[in-house]
Coordinates of C-alpha atoms in Angstrom, one line a residue:
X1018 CA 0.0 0.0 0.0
X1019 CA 1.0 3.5 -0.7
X1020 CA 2.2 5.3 1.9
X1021 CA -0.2 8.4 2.3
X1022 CA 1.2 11.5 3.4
X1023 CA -0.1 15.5 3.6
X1024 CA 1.4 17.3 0.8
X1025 CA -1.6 19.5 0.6
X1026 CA -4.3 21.3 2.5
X1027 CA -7.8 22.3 1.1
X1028 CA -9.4 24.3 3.4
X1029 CA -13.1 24.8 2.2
X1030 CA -15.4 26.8 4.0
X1031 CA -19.0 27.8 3.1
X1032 CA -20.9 30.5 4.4
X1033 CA -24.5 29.9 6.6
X1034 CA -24.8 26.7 6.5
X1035 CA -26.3 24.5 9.1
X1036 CA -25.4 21.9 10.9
X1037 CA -28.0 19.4 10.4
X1038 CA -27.9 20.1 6.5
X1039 CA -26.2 17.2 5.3
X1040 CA -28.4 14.0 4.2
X1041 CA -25.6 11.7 5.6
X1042 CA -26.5 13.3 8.5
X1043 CA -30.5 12.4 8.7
X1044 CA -31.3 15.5 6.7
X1045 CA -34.2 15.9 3.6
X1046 CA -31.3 17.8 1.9
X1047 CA -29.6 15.9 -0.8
X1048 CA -25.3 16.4 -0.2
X1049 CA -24.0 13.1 -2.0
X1050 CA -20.5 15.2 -2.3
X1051 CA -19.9 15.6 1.0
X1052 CA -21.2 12.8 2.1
X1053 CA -18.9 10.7 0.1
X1054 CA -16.3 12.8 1.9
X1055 CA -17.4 11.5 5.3
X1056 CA -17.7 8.5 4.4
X1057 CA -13.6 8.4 3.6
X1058 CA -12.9 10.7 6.3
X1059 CA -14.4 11.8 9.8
X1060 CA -17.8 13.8 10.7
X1061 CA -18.4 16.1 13.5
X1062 CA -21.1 16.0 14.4
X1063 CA -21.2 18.1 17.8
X1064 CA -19.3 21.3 15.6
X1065 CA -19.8 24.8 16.7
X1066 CA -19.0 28.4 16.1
X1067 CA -17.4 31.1 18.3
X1068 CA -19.2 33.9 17.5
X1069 CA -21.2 35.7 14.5
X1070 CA -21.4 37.1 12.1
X1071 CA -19.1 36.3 9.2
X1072 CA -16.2 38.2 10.1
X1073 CA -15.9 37.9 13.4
X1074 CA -16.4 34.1 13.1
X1075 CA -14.2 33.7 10.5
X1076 CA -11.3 35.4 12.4
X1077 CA -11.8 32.6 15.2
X1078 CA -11.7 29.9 12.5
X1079 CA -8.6 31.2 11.0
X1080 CA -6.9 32.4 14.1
X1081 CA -7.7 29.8 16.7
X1082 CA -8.9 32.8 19.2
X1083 CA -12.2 33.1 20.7
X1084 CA -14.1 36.4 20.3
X1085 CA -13.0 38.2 24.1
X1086 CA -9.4 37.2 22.8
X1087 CA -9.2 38.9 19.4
X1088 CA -12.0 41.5 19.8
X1089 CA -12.9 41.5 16.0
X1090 CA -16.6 41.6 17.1
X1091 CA -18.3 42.6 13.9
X1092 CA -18.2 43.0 10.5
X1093 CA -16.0 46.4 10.2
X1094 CA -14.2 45.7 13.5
X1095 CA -10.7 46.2 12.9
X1096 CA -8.3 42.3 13.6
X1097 CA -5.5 43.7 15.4
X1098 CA -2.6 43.1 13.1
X1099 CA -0.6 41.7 16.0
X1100 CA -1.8 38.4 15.9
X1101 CA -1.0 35.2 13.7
X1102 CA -3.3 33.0 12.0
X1103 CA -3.3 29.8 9.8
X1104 CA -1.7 31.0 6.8
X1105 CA 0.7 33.2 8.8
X1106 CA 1.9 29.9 10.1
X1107 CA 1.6 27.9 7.3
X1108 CA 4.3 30.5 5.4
X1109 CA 6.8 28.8 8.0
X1110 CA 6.9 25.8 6.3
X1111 CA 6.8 27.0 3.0
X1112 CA 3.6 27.1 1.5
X1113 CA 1.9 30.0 -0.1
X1114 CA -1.9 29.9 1.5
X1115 CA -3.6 31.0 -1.7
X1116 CA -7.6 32.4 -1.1
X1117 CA -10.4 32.1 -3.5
X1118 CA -13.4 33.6 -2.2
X1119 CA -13.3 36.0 0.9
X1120 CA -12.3 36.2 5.1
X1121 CA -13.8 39.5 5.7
X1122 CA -11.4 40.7 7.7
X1123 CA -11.3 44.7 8.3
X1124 CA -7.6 45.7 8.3
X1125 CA -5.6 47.2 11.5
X1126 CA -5.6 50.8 10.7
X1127 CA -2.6 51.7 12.9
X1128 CA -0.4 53.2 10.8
X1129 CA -2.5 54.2 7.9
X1130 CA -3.9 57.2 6.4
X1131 CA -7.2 58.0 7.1
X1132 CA -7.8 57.9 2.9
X1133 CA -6.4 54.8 2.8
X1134 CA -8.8 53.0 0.6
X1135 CA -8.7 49.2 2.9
X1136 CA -9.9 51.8 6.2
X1137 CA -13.8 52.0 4.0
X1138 CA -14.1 48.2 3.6
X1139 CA -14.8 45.2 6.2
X1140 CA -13.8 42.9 3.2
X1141 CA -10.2 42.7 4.0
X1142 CA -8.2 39.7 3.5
X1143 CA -6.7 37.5 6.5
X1144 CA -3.0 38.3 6.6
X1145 CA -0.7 35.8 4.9
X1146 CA -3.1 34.7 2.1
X1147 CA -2.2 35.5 -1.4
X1148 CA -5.2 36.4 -3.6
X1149 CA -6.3 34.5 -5.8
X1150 CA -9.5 35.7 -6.7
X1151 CA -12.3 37.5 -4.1
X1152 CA -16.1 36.5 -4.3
X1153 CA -17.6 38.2 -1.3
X1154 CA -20.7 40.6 -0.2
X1155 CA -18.8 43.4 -1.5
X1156 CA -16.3 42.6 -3.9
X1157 CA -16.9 39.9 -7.0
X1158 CA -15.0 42.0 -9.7
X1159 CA -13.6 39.2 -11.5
X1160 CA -17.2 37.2 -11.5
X1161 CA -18.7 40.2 -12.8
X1162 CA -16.1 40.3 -15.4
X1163 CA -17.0 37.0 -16.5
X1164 CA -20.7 37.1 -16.4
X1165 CA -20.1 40.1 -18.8
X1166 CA -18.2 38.1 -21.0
X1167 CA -20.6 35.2 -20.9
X1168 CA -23.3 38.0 -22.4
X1169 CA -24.8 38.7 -19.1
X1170 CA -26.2 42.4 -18.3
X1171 CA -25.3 43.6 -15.0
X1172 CA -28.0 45.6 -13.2
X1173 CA -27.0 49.3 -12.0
X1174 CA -26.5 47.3 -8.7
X1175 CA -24.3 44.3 -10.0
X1176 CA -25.1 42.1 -6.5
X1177 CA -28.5 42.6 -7.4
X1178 CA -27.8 39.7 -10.5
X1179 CA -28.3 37.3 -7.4
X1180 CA -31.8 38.0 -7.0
X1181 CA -34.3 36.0 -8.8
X1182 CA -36.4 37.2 -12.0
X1183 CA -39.2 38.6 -10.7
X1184 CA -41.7 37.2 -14.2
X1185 CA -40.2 33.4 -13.9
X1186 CA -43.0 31.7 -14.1
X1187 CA -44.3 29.9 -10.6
X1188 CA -43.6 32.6 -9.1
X1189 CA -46.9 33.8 -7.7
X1190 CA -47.5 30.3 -6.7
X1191 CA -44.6 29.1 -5.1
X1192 CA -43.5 32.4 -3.4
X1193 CA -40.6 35.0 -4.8
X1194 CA -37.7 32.7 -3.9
X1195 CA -38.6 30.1 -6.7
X1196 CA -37.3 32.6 -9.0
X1197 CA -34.0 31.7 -10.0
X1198 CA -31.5 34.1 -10.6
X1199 CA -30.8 35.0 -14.2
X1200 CA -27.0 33.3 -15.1
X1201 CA -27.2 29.6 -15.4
X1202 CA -25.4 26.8 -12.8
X1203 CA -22.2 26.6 -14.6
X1204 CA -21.9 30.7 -14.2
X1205 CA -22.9 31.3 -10.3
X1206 CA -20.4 32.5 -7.9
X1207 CA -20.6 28.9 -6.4
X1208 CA -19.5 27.3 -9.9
X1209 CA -17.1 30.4 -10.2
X1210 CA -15.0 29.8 -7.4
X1211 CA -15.2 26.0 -7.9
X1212 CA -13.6 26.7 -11.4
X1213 CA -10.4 28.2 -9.8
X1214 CA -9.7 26.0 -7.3
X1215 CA -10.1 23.4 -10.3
X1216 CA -7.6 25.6 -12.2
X1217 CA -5.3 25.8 -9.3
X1218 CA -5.2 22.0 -8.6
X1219 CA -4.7 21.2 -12.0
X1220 CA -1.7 23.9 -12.7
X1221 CA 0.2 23.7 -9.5
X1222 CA 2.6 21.3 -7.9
X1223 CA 2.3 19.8 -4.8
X1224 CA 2.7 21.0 -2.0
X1225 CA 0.0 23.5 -1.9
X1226 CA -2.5 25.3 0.8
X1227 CA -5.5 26.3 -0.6
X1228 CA -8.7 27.8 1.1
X1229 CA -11.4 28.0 -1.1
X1230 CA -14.9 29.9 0.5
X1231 CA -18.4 29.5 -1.3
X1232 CA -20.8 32.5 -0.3
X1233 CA -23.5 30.3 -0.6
X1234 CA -26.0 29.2 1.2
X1235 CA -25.8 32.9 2.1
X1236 CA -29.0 35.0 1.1
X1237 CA -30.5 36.2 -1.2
X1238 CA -31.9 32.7 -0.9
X1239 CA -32.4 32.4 -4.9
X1240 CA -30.9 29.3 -6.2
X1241 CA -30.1 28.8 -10.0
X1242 CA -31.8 26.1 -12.2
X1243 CA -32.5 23.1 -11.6
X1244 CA -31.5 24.1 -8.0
X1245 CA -34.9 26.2 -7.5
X1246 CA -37.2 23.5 -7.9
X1247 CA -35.0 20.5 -6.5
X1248 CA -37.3 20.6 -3.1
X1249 CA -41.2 20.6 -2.9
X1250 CA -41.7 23.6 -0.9
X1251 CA -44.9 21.1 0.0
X1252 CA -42.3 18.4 1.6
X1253 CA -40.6 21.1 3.5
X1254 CA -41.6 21.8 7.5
X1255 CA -42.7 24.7 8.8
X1256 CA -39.9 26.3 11.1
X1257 CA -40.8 25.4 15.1
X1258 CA -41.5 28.5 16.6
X1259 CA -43.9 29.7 19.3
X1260 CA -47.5 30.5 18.0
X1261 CA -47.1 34.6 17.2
X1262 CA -44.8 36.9 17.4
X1263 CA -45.8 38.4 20.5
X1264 CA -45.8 34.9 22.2
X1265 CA -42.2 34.3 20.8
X1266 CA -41.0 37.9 22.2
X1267 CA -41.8 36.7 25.7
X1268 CA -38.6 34.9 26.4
X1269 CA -36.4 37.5 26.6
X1270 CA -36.1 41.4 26.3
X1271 CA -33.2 40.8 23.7
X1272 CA -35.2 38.3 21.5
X1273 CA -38.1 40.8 21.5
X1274 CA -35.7 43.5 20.1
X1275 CA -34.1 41.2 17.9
X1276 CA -37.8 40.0 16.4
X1277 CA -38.7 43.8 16.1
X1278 CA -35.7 44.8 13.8
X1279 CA -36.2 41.5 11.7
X1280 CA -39.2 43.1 10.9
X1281 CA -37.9 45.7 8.8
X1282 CA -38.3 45.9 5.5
X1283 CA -34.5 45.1 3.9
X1284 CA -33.7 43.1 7.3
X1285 CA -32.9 39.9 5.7
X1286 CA -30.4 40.4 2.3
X1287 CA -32.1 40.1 -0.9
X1288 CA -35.7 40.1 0.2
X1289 CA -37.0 43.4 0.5
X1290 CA -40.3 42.4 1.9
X1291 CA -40.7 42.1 6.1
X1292 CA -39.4 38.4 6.5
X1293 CA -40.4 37.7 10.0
X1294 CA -43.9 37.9 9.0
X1295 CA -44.4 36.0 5.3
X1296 CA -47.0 33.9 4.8
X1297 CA -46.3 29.6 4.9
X1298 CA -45.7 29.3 1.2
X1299 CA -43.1 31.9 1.3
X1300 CA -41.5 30.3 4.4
X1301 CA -41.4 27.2 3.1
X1302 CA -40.0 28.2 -0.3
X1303 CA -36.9 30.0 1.2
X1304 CA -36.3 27.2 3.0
X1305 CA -36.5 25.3 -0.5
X1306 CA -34.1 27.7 -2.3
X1307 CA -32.2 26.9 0.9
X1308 CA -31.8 23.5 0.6
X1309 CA -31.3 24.2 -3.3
X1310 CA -28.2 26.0 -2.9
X1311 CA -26.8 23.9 0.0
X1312 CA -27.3 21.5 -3.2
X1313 CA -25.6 24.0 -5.7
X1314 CA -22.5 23.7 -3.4
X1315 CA -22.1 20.3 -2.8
X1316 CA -22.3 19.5 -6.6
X1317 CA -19.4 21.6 -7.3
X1318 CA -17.4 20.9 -4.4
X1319 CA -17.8 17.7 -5.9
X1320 CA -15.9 18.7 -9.0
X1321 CA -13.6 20.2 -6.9
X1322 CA -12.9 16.6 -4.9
X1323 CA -13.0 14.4 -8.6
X1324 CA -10.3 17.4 -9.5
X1325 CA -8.1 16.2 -7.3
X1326 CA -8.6 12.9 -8.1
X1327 CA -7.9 12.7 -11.5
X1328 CA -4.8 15.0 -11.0
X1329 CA -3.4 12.2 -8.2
X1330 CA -3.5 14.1 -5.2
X1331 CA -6.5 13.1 -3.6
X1332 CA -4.3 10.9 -1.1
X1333 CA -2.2 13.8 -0.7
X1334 CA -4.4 16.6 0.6
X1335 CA -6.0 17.0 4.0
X1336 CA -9.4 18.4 2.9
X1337 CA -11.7 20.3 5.8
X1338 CA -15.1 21.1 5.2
X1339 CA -17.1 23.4 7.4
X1340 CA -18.8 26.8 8.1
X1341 CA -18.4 30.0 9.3
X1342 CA -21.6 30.0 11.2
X1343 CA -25.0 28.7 10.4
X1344 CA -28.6 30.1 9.4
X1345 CA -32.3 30.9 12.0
X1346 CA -34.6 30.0 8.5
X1347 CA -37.1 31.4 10.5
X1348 CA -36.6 29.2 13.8
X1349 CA -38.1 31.3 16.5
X1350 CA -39.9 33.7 13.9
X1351 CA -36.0 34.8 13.1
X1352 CA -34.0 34.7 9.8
X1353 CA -29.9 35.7 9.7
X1354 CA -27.6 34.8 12.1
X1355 CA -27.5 35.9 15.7
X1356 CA -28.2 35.6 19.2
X1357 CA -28.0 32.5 21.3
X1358 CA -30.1 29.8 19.5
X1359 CA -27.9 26.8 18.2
X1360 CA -29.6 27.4 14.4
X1361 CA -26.9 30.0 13.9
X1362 CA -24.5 28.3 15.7
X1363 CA -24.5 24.8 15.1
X1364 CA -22.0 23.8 11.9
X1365 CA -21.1 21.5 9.7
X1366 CA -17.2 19.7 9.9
X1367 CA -15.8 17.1 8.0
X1368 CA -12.1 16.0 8.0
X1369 CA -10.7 14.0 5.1
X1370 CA -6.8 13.0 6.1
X1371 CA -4.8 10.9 3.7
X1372 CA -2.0 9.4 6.6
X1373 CA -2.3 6.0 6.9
X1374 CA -2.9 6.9 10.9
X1375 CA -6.1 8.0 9.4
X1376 CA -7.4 4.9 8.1
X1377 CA -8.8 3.5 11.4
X1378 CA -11.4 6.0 11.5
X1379 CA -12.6 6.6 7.7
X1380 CA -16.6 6.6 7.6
X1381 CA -16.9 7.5 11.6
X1382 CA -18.9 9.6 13.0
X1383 CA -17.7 11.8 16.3
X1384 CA -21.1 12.5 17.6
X1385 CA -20.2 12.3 22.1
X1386 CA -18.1 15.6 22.0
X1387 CA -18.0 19.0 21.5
X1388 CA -15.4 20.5 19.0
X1389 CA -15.3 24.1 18.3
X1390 CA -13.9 26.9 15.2
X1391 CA -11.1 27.3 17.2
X1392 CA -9.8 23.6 16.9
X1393 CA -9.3 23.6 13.0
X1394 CA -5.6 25.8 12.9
X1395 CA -3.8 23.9 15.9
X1396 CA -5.2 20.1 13.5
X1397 CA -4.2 21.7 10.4
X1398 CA -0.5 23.0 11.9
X1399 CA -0.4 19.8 14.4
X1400 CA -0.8 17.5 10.7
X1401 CA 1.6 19.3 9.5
X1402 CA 4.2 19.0 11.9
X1403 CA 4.1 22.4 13.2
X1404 CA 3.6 23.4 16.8
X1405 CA 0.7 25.3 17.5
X1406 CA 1.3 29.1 18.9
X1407 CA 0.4 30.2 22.0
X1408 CA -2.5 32.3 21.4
X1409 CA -4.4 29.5 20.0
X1410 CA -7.5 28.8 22.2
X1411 CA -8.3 25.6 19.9
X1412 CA -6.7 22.0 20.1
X1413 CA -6.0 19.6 18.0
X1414 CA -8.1 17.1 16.5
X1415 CA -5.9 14.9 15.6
X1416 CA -6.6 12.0 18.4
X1417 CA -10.0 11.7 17.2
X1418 CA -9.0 11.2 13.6
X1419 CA -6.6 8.8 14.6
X1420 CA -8.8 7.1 16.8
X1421 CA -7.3 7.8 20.5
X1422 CA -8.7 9.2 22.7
X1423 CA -8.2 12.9 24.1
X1424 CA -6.5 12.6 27.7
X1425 CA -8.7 15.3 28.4
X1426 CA -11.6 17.1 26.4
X1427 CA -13.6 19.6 26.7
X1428 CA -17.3 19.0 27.9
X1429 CA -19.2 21.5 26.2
X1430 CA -19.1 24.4 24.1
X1431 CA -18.5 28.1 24.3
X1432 CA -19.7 31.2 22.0
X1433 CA -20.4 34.7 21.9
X1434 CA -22.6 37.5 20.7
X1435 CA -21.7 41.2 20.4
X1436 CA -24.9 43.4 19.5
X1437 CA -23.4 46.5 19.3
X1438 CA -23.9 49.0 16.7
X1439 CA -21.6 51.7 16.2
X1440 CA -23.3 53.5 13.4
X1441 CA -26.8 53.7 15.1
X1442 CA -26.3 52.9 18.7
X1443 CA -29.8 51.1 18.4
X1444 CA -29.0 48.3 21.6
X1445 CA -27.3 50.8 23.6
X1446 CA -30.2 53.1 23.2
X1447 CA -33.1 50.3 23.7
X1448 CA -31.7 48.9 26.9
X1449 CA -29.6 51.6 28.0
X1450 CA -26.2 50.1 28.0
X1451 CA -22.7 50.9 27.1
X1452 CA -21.1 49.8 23.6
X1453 CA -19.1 47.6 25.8
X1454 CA -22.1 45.8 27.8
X1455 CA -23.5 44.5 24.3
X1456 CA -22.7 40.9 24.7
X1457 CA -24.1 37.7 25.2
X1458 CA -21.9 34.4 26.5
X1459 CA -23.4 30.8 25.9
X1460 CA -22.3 27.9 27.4
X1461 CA -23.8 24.7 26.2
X1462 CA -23.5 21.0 26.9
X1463 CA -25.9 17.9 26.5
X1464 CA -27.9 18.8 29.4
X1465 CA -28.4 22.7 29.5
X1466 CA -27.6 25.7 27.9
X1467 CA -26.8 28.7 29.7
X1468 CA -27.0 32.0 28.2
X1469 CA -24.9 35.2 30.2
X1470 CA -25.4 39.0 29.6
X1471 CA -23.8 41.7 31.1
X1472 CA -26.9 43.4 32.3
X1473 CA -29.8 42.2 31.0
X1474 CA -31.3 39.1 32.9
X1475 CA -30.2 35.7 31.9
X1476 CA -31.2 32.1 30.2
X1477 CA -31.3 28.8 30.7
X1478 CA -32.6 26.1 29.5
X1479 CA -33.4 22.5 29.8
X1480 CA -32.0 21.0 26.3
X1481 CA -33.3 17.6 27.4
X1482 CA -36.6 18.3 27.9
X1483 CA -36.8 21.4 25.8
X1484 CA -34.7 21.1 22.8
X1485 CA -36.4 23.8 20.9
X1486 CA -35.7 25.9 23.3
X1487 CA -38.4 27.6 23.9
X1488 CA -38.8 28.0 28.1
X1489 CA -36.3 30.0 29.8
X1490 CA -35.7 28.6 33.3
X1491 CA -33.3 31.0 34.1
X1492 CA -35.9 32.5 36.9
X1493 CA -37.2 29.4 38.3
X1494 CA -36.4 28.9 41.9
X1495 CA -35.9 25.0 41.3
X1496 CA -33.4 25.9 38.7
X1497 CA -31.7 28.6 40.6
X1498 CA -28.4 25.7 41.5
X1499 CA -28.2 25.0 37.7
X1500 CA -27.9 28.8 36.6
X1501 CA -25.2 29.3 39.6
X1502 CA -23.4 25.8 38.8
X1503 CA -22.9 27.0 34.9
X1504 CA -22.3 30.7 35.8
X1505 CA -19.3 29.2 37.6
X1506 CA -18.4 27.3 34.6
X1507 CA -18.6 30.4 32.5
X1508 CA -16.5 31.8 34.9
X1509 CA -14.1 29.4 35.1
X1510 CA -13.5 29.0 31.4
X1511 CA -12.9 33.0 30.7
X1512 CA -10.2 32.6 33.4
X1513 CA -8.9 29.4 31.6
X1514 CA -8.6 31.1 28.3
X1515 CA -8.7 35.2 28.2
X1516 CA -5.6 35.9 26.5
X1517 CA -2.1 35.1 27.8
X1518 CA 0.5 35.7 25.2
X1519 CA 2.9 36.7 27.7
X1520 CA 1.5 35.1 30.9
X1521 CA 3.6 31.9 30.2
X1522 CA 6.7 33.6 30.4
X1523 CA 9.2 35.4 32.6
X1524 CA 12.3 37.1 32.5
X1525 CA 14.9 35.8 35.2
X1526 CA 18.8 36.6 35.9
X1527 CA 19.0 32.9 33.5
X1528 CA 17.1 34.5 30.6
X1529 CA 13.8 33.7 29.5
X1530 CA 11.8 31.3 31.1
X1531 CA 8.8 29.8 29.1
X1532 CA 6.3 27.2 30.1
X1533 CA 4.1 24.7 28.2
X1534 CA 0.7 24.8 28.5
X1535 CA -2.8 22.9 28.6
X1536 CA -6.0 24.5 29.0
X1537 CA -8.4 21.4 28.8

């Protein structure tokens, strides 16, 4: 037998996509891609995010630092430029990290001119990545570029191409999000970026590091053809929610304010009409187009996978699939990402490695523990020999793919939420806080999850009994044990982990003393 070793690294990350939302997993949704990829790898089944939305969660995935350690908070905070990341890291052993798609990641604007043209942007790239080509909410250039070429007419908004024809017919019976957009499969940003990884992979030697990011199943939920009618909006379930609006606003003061701004006409991208409150065909055809484009993606990442395959280095790349963070589709009357409820926080991640070590484990399923964003960098530099930096707040994955067992692991999972808006001020105005005292902390395990803010009153809830969560116990007197018990937990795993770049060292009359560490 061969023997298999990482040459390469194909880091693929989507954008929104939910946890549940693979069919290897149980799902309705149709991923035979990916779920071919499990099958000769490892699923994770228990995978979360740190923290939304895409920026702010990508910086955790590609910096191995939970949101209180590297303060990019939202889309437009700047990433101070101090720290390292993935492909920082990865330059130390002599690749060139090459992106195709997007990070989001607002530039450190220490230094710079106020003109500078990267200070009126929050679609930076991740330091250390050379650019390939960028596919984002905000910059698509070289798509455009080619839908032009193909004979496609940009609109005087050219994001606005992604937004389905408003005469398709259907339309008025299945709800707007039938409407497919106007380019065809083989010319959607999806297919777009697939192409260039394809050309990349066919052009360049090994060893390479590639991260490739599909926008999609980001909104505008409008799926090309034959993607737009793949699901029978009639075969799709209604989202579990509470009965109305009002009834749903009732948990908590921050849900309420949240359910109020969804509201708003232009809340949710690409449908200009008030979300929140669409009738049940429309509901259930955006989750359609949903599923559609989870569909979209898989297919091509498929092409992607054969690609590598028919260039013989399928058994030389370590290929990661996951998400930045994951979708409401109108759970709990909400659509977007955000707030406490696992729907937006719940991911998909699957771990294809090529080492003979890896063998053991091909087709399993890790469905007992918790993994996290943050564990993806200290695999990826672990697999490739490299030892992890001390401002990563992940850990390796690498005893579950090789089927040992962790001497220690963590038993649940950690995110968080910053609601602050700097432009409007609309939190800190509604509840009457600082900037600062916009934040939500969530611990969760099998049993409860436990929701901290810094002022506003607190959640918990039963997951056992209440999986939906939909009853917040937080106040009850026979729960008041629980809330303190996992309040101390909280506590205990801030202190654990707040950042500590320099609290493992010290300076003696012998030099420089520096001590290992484990956090788990």
């Amino acid at each position: 037998m061969t023997d298999k070793k990482i040459r390469n690294i194909l880091l693929i990350s989507v954008d929104q996509w939910r946890g549940e939302c693979l069919s290897s997993a149980g799902h309705m949704v149709q991923t035979p891609n990916l779920d071919k990829l499990a099958s000769d790898g490892l699923a994770f089944r228990k995978h979360y995010t740190q923290c939304v939305p895409c920026g702010p969660s990508r910086t955790s995935l590609l910096t191995s630092m939970y949101a209180m350690n590297h303060r990019h908070v939202s889309n437009g905070t700047p990433l101070d430029a101090s720290f390292t990341n993935i492909a920082l890291e990865a330059r130390k052993k002599g690749y060139e990290p090459t992106l195709y798609g997007y990070t989001d990641t607002p530039v450190d604007p220490r230094g710079r001119d106020q003109n500078d043209p990267d200070l009126k942007t929050y679609c930076g790239v991740m330091p250390g990545f050379k650019i390939g080509s960028l596919v984002s909410e905000e910059m698509a250039v070289d798509w455009f570029g080619e839908l032009e070429a193909k004979g496609y007419q940009l609109p005087e908004n050219q994001f606005d191409i992604t937004i389905g024809q408003n005469d398709y017919p259907g339309v008025e019976e299945r709800g707007v999000s039938f409407a497919p957009p106007a380019y065809d499969k083989d010319s959607s940003d999806t297919a777009f970026i697939a192409d260039k990884l394809i050309n990349y992979i066919n052009i360049h030697k090994d060893p390479w590091f590639l991260h490739g990011v599909f926008l999609r199943p980001h909104p505008p939920l409008f799926a090309p053809e034959p993607y737009n009618t793949m699901y029978n909006p009639d075969d799709i379930e209604m989202p579990h929610r509470s009965e109305n609006v009002e009834a749903e606003k009732t948990q908590h003061p921050y849900l309420a304010f949240a359910l109020d701004n969804m509201a708003k006409v232009g809340a949710y991208m690409g449908h200009e009409e008030n979300v929140r409150d669409l009738p049940d065909h429309e509901i259930k055809q955006m989750r359609a187009a949903y599923y559609g484009l989870i569909s979209e993606v898989d297919d091509q990442i498929g092409r992607v996978i054969q690609a590598l395959k028919d260039a013989d280095q399928y058994d030389k790349t370590l290929i990661i699939f996951t998400s930045d963070h994951a979708e409401q589709l109108g759970d709990h009357w909400l659509w977007g990402k955000l707030g406490y409820f696992d729907e937006s926080c719940h991911i998909p991640l699957i771990i294809r490695d090529p080492r003979e070590e890896a063998n053991a484990t091909r087709g399993q399923v890790i469905d007992r523990h918790f993994t996290e964003a943050v564990d993806i960098m200290p695999t990826v530099l672990e697999l490739m020999e490299m030892k992890p930096p001390m401002q990563c707040d992940g850990h390796s994955l690498g005893p579950f793919i090789e089927g040992r067992k962790p001497n220690k692991w963590r038993g649940e999972v950690h995110w968080e939420v910053d609601f602050r808006d700097l432009k409007t001020l609309k939190a800190e105005e509604k509840f009457g806080l600082t900037s600062d005292q916009c934040v939500m902390t969530i611990i969760r395990d099998d049993n409860y999850k436990y929701v901290h803010f810094t002022t506003l009153p607190p959640l918990l809830f039963d997951l056992k009994n209440d999986p939906d969560e939909v009853f917040n116990l937080a106040e009850d007197p026979d729960y008041t044990t629980i809330v303190l018990s996992y309040a101390q937990k909280m506590l205990s795993w801030r202190q654990n982990y707040v950042a500590r770049r320099m609290s493992h060292i010290q300076l003696t009359s012998d030099g420089i003393l520096e001590r290992e560490y484990n956090r788990i």
